[in-house]
Amino acid sequence: MAESVVLDPVDLHLLRLLQNDARTTYRDLAAQVGVAPSTCLDRVARLRRSGVILGHRLELDPAKLGRGLEALLSVQVRPHRRELVGPFVERIRALPESRTVFHLTGPDDYLVHVAVADMADLQRLVLDEFTSRREVARVETRLIFQQWECGPLLPPSPSAQSA
């Protein structure tokens, strides 16, 4: 397990602001946090070097790209062995419909978030790319009606850790 990084209130404030808008300028960040722009630049650089900030992503609207139907596919792989799992995961990650792949515990081995054009496209994806694979024992499909983003990811507060 990766070691956590000690973050002070200024770091936490910077992370909150950047998670809400990663394009905020260092000058604006510095003004909102109450530090000099050079200090802000140094702090964000340290957060990147330490691996707290992993990168920046551009968020796209799947519907506007012709992929208005999203689903979660629960996939059971049998036998669940490394020599089968590695190629399976790489194949699924390479599919243009795949948004996220989770390796799970429990009865299902993977949860795959996909975005497709319509129900026929989803059926094609499930049949041609999942159930046609020898190692896939079962696929369950759940349609996503709506999703919401949650607040910024910050370390647990000291009171939550002792509870």
PDB file of C-alpha atoms in Angstrom:
ATOM      1  CA  MET A   1       0.000   0.000   0.000  1.00  0.00           C
ATOM      2  CA  ALA A   2       1.314   3.456  -0.900  1.00  0.00           C
ATOM      3  CA  GLU A   3       2.365   5.719   1.926  1.00  0.00           C
ATOM      4  CA  SER A   4       0.218   8.756   2.530  1.00  0.00           C
ATOM      5  CA  VAL A   5       1.722  12.219   2.241  1.00  0.00           C
ATOM      6  CA  VAL A   6       1.466  14.756   5.060  1.00  0.00           C
ATOM      7  CA  LEU A   7      -0.632  17.678   3.870  1.00  0.00           C
ATOM      8  CA  ASP A   8      -1.099  20.957   5.689  1.00  0.00           C
ATOM      9  CA  PRO A   9      -4.158  23.234   5.407  1.00  0.00           C
ATOM     10  CA  VAL A  10      -2.626  25.185   2.489  1.00  0.00           C
ATOM     11  CA  ASP A  11      -2.024  21.952   0.539  1.00  0.00           C
ATOM     12  CA  LEU A  12      -5.586  20.813   1.237  1.00  0.00           C
ATOM     13  CA  HIS A  13      -7.001  24.155   0.111  1.00  0.00           C
ATOM     14  CA  LEU A  14      -4.950  24.000  -3.111  1.00  0.00           C
ATOM     15  CA  LEU A  15      -6.140  20.456  -3.802  1.00  0.00           C
ATOM     16  CA  ARG A  16      -9.782  21.430  -3.230  1.00  0.00           C
ATOM     17  CA  LEU A  17      -9.475  24.343  -5.645  1.00  0.00           C
ATOM     18  CA  LEU A  18      -7.621  22.354  -8.312  1.00  0.00           C
ATOM     19  CA  GLN A  19     -10.101  19.471  -8.157  1.00  0.00           C
ATOM     20  CA  ASN A  20     -12.912  21.925  -8.784  1.00  0.00           C
ATOM     21  CA  ASP A  21     -11.051  23.583 -11.702  1.00  0.00           C
ATOM     22  CA  ALA A  22      -7.660  22.226 -12.747  1.00  0.00           C
ATOM     23  CA  ARG A  23      -7.201  25.176 -15.123  1.00  0.00           C
ATOM     24  CA  THR A  24      -7.085  27.766 -12.333  1.00  0.00           C
ATOM     25  CA  THR A  25      -3.953  29.895 -12.736  1.00  0.00           C
ATOM     26  CA  TYR A  26      -1.245  29.905 -10.083  1.00  0.00           C
ATOM     27  CA  ARG A  27      -1.908  33.586  -9.526  1.00  0.00           C
ATOM     28  CA  ASP A  28      -5.605  32.947  -8.808  1.00  0.00           C
ATOM     29  CA  LEU A  29      -4.794  29.908  -6.654  1.00  0.00           C
ATOM     30  CA  ALA A  30      -2.278  31.916  -4.652  1.00  0.00           C
ATOM     31  CA  ALA A  31      -4.786  34.733  -4.087  1.00  0.00           C
ATOM     32  CA  GLN A  32      -7.503  32.331  -2.935  1.00  0.00           C
ATOM     33  CA  VAL A  33      -5.167  30.432  -0.607  1.00  0.00           C
ATOM     34  CA  GLY A  34      -3.345  33.510   0.690  1.00  0.00           C
ATOM     35  CA  VAL A  35       0.225  32.707  -0.389  1.00  0.00           C
ATOM     36  CA  ALA A  36       2.646  34.190  -2.925  1.00  0.00           C
ATOM     37  CA  PRO A  37       2.362  32.854  -6.510  1.00  0.00           C
ATOM     38  CA  SER A  38       5.899  31.432  -6.268  1.00  0.00           C
ATOM     39  CA  THR A  39       4.946  29.577  -3.073  1.00  0.00           C
ATOM     40  CA  CYS A  40       1.829  28.261  -4.785  1.00  0.00           C
ATOM     41  CA  LEU A  41       3.891  27.052  -7.762  1.00  0.00           C
ATOM     42  CA  ASP A  42       6.378  25.305  -5.430  1.00  0.00           C
ATOM     43  CA  ARG A  43       3.605  23.629  -3.454  1.00  0.00           C
ATOM     44  CA  VAL A  44       1.776  22.325  -6.519  1.00  0.00           C
ATOM     45  CA  ALA A  45       5.093  21.070  -7.951  1.00  0.00           C
ATOM     46  CA  ARG A  46       5.785  19.238  -4.658  1.00  0.00           C
ATOM     47  CA  LEU A  47       2.305  17.696  -4.744  1.00  0.00           C
ATOM     48  CA  ARG A  48       3.022  16.437  -8.276  1.00  0.00           C
ATOM     49  CA  ARG A  49       6.472  15.064  -7.370  1.00  0.00           C
ATOM     50  CA  SER A  50       5.090  13.260  -4.330  1.00  0.00           C
ATOM     51  CA  GLY A  51       2.385  11.612  -6.453  1.00  0.00           C
ATOM     52  CA  VAL A  52      -0.576  13.297  -4.748  1.00  0.00           C
ATOM     53  CA  ILE A  53      -1.483  15.011  -8.046  1.00  0.00           C
ATOM     54  CA  LEU A  54      -1.460  12.352 -10.741  1.00  0.00           C
ATOM     55  CA  GLY A  55      -2.386  14.446 -13.759  1.00  0.00           C
ATOM     56  CA  HIS A  56      -5.044  16.521 -15.422  1.00  0.00           C
ATOM     57  CA  ARG A  57      -7.960  15.189 -17.443  1.00  0.00           C
ATOM     58  CA  LEU A  58     -10.251  16.644 -20.007  1.00  0.00           C
ATOM     59  CA  GLU A  59     -13.864  15.645 -19.314  1.00  0.00           C
ATOM     60  CA  LEU A  60     -16.055  15.032 -22.350  1.00  0.00           C
ATOM     61  CA  ASP A  61     -19.814  14.569 -22.664  1.00  0.00           C
ATOM     62  CA  PRO A  62     -20.348  11.017 -24.000  1.00  0.00           C
ATOM     63  CA  ALA A  63     -23.803  11.894 -25.379  1.00  0.00           C
ATOM     64  CA  LYS A  64     -22.396  14.727 -27.489  1.00  0.00           C
ATOM     65  CA  LEU A  65     -19.860  12.258 -28.896  1.00  0.00           C
ATOM     66  CA  GLY A  66     -22.604   9.863 -29.988  1.00  0.00           C
ATOM     67  CA  ARG A  67     -22.286   7.598 -26.936  1.00  0.00           C
ATOM     68  CA  GLY A  68     -25.434   8.544 -25.038  1.00  0.00           C
ATOM     69  CA  LEU A  69     -26.058   5.175 -23.402  1.00  0.00           C
ATOM     70  CA  GLU A  70     -23.826   4.194 -20.481  1.00  0.00           C
ATOM     71  CA  ALA A  71     -23.802   0.906 -18.626  1.00  0.00           C
ATOM     72  CA  LEU A  72     -21.932  -1.050 -15.979  1.00  0.00           C
ATOM     73  CA  LEU A  73     -20.929  -4.578 -16.958  1.00  0.00           C
ATOM     74  CA  SER A  74     -20.242  -7.037 -14.134  1.00  0.00           C
ATOM     75  CA  VAL A  75     -17.895  -9.663 -15.537  1.00  0.00           C
ATOM     76  CA  GLN A  76     -16.942 -13.023 -14.096  1.00  0.00           C
ATOM     77  CA  VAL A  77     -13.745 -14.563 -15.519  1.00  0.00           C
ATOM     78  CA  ARG A  78     -13.051 -18.302 -15.179  1.00  0.00           C
ATOM     79  CA  PRO A  79     -10.543 -19.504 -14.429  1.00  0.00           C
ATOM     80  CA  HIS A  80      -9.328 -16.385 -12.665  1.00  0.00           C
ATOM     81  CA  ARG A  81      -5.621 -16.809 -13.419  1.00  0.00           C
ATOM     82  CA  ARG A  82      -3.001 -14.178 -14.181  1.00  0.00           C
ATOM     83  CA  GLU A  83      -2.210 -15.545 -17.654  1.00  0.00           C
ATOM     84  CA  LEU A  84      -5.868 -15.022 -18.661  1.00  0.00           C
ATOM     85  CA  VAL A  85      -6.626 -11.917 -16.613  1.00  0.00           C
ATOM     86  CA  GLY A  86      -3.798  -9.739 -17.984  1.00  0.00           C
ATOM     87  CA  PRO A  87      -4.744 -10.100 -21.664  1.00  0.00           C
ATOM     88  CA  PHE A  88      -8.446  -9.767 -20.811  1.00  0.00           C
ATOM     89  CA  VAL A  89      -7.909  -6.467 -18.989  1.00  0.00           C
ATOM     90  CA  GLU A  90      -5.671  -5.071 -21.748  1.00  0.00           C
ATOM     91  CA  ARG A  91      -8.251  -5.991 -24.409  1.00  0.00           C
ATOM     92  CA  ILE A  92     -11.094  -4.393 -22.466  1.00  0.00           C
ATOM     93  CA  ARG A  93      -9.049  -1.241 -21.760  1.00  0.00           C
ATOM     94  CA  ALA A  94      -8.325  -0.923 -25.497  1.00  0.00           C
ATOM     95  CA  LEU A  95     -12.015  -0.859 -26.449  1.00  0.00           C
ATOM     96  CA  PRO A  96     -13.172   2.656 -27.374  1.00  0.00           C
ATOM     97  CA  GLU A  97     -16.401   2.048 -25.433  1.00  0.00           C
ATOM     98  CA  SER A  98     -14.599   1.339 -22.142  1.00  0.00           C
ATOM     99  CA  ARG A  99     -14.503   4.229 -19.678  1.00  0.00           C
ATOM    100  CA  THR A 100     -13.244   2.548 -16.482  1.00  0.00           C
ATOM    101  CA  VAL A 101     -12.314  -0.991 -15.449  1.00  0.00           C
ATOM    102  CA  PHE A 102     -12.358  -2.097 -11.804  1.00  0.00           C
ATOM    103  CA  HIS A 103     -10.885  -5.374 -10.491  1.00  0.00           C
ATOM    104  CA  LEU A 104     -13.158  -6.530  -7.657  1.00  0.00           C
ATOM    105  CA  THR A 105     -13.528  -8.982  -4.836  1.00  0.00           C
ATOM    106  CA  GLY A 106     -16.721 -10.999  -4.519  1.00  0.00           C
ATOM    107  CA  PRO A 107     -18.677 -13.005  -7.088  1.00  0.00           C
ATOM    108  CA  ASP A 108     -17.791 -10.682  -9.990  1.00  0.00           C
ATOM    109  CA  ASP A 109     -14.194 -10.154 -11.008  1.00  0.00           C
ATOM    110  CA  TYR A 110     -14.550  -6.920 -12.975  1.00  0.00           C
ATOM    111  CA  LEU A 111     -16.854  -3.966 -13.244  1.00  0.00           C
ATOM    112  CA  VAL A 112     -16.563  -2.170 -16.578  1.00  0.00           C
ATOM    113  CA  HIS A 113     -18.121   1.235 -17.215  1.00  0.00           C
ATOM    114  CA  VAL A 114     -18.923   1.576 -20.919  1.00  0.00           C
ATOM    115  CA  ALA A 115     -20.434   4.272 -23.146  1.00  0.00           C
ATOM    116  CA  VAL A 116     -22.159   3.210 -26.359  1.00  0.00           C
ATOM    117  CA  ALA A 117     -24.383   4.736 -29.030  1.00  0.00           C
ATOM    118  CA  ASP A 118     -27.569   2.819 -28.263  1.00  0.00           C
ATOM    119  CA  MET A 119     -29.030  -0.496 -27.099  1.00  0.00           C
ATOM    120  CA  ALA A 120     -28.007  -2.308 -30.307  1.00  0.00           C
ATOM    121  CA  ASP A 121     -24.440  -1.066 -29.839  1.00  0.00           C
ATOM    122  CA  LEU A 122     -24.467  -2.282 -26.225  1.00  0.00           C
ATOM    123  CA  GLN A 123     -25.723  -5.696 -27.318  1.00  0.00           C
ATOM    124  CA  ARG A 124     -22.981  -5.887 -29.982  1.00  0.00           C
ATOM    125  CA  LEU A 125     -20.340  -4.933 -27.417  1.00  0.00           C
ATOM    126  CA  VAL A 126     -21.479  -7.504 -24.851  1.00  0.00           C
ATOM    127  CA  LEU A 127     -21.796 -10.325 -27.385  1.00  0.00           C
ATOM    128  CA  ASP A 128     -18.753  -9.602 -29.559  1.00  0.00           C
ATOM    129  CA  GLU A 129     -16.245  -8.300 -27.035  1.00  0.00           C
ATOM    130  CA  PHE A 130     -17.210  -9.930 -23.735  1.00  0.00           C
ATOM    131  CA  THR A 131     -19.265 -13.123 -23.877  1.00  0.00           C
ATOM    132  CA  SER A 132     -17.437 -14.346 -26.998  1.00  0.00           C
ATOM    133  CA  ARG A 133     -14.203 -14.593 -24.983  1.00  0.00           C
ATOM    134  CA  ARG A 134     -13.483 -18.071 -23.605  1.00  0.00           C
ATOM    135  CA  GLU A 135     -12.428 -16.804 -20.177  1.00  0.00           C
ATOM    136  CA  VAL A 136     -15.659 -14.832 -19.629  1.00  0.00           C
ATOM    137  CA  ALA A 137     -18.087 -16.999 -17.681  1.00  0.00           C
ATOM    138  CA  ARG A 138     -20.824 -14.407 -17.104  1.00  0.00           C
ATOM    139  CA  VAL A 139     -21.739 -10.793 -17.838  1.00  0.00           C
ATOM    140  CA  GLU A 140     -24.491  -8.804 -16.136  1.00  0.00           C
ATOM    141  CA  THR A 141     -25.475  -5.458 -17.606  1.00  0.00           C
ATOM    142  CA  ARG A 142     -26.851  -2.502 -15.674  1.00  0.00           C
ATOM    143  CA  LEU A 143     -27.889   0.671 -17.467  1.00  0.00           C
ATOM    144  CA  ILE A 144     -26.889   3.999 -15.963  1.00  0.00           C
ATOM    145  CA  PHE A 145     -29.810   6.425 -15.858  1.00  0.00           C
ATOM    146  CA  GLN A 146     -27.892   9.309 -14.310  1.00  0.00           C
ATOM    147  CA  GLN A 147     -24.639   9.939 -12.485  1.00  0.00           C
ATOM    148  CA  TRP A 148     -23.301  12.638 -10.209  1.00  0.00           C
ATOM    149  CA  GLU A 149     -19.777  13.685  -9.411  1.00  0.00           C
ATOM    150  CA  CYS A 150     -18.945  13.924  -5.732  1.00  0.00           C
ATOM    151  CA  GLY A 151     -16.816  16.390  -3.817  1.00  0.00           C
ATOM    152  CA  PRO A 152     -13.039  16.614  -3.872  1.00  0.00           C
ATOM    153  CA  LEU A 153     -11.025  13.662  -2.602  1.00  0.00           C
ATOM    154  CA  LEU A 154      -9.149  14.693   0.513  1.00  0.00           C
ATOM    155  CA  PRO A 155      -7.508  12.681   3.280  1.00  0.00           C
ATOM    156  CA  PRO A 156      -9.747  11.639   6.184  1.00  0.00           C
ATOM    157  CA  SER A 157      -9.988  14.166   8.957  1.00  0.00           C
ATOM    158  CA  PRO A 158      -8.283  13.203  12.234  1.00  0.00           C
ATOM    159  CA  SER A 159     -11.681  12.791  13.911  1.00  0.00           C
ATOM    160  CA  ALA A 160     -12.790  10.324  11.192  1.00  0.00           C
ATOM    161  CA  GLN A 161      -9.604   8.273  11.602  1.00  0.00           C
ATOM    162  CA  SER A 162     -10.132   7.792  15.345  1.00  0.00           C
ATOM    163  CA  ALA A 163     -13.820   6.850  14.985  1.00  0.00           C
TER     164      ALA A 163
END
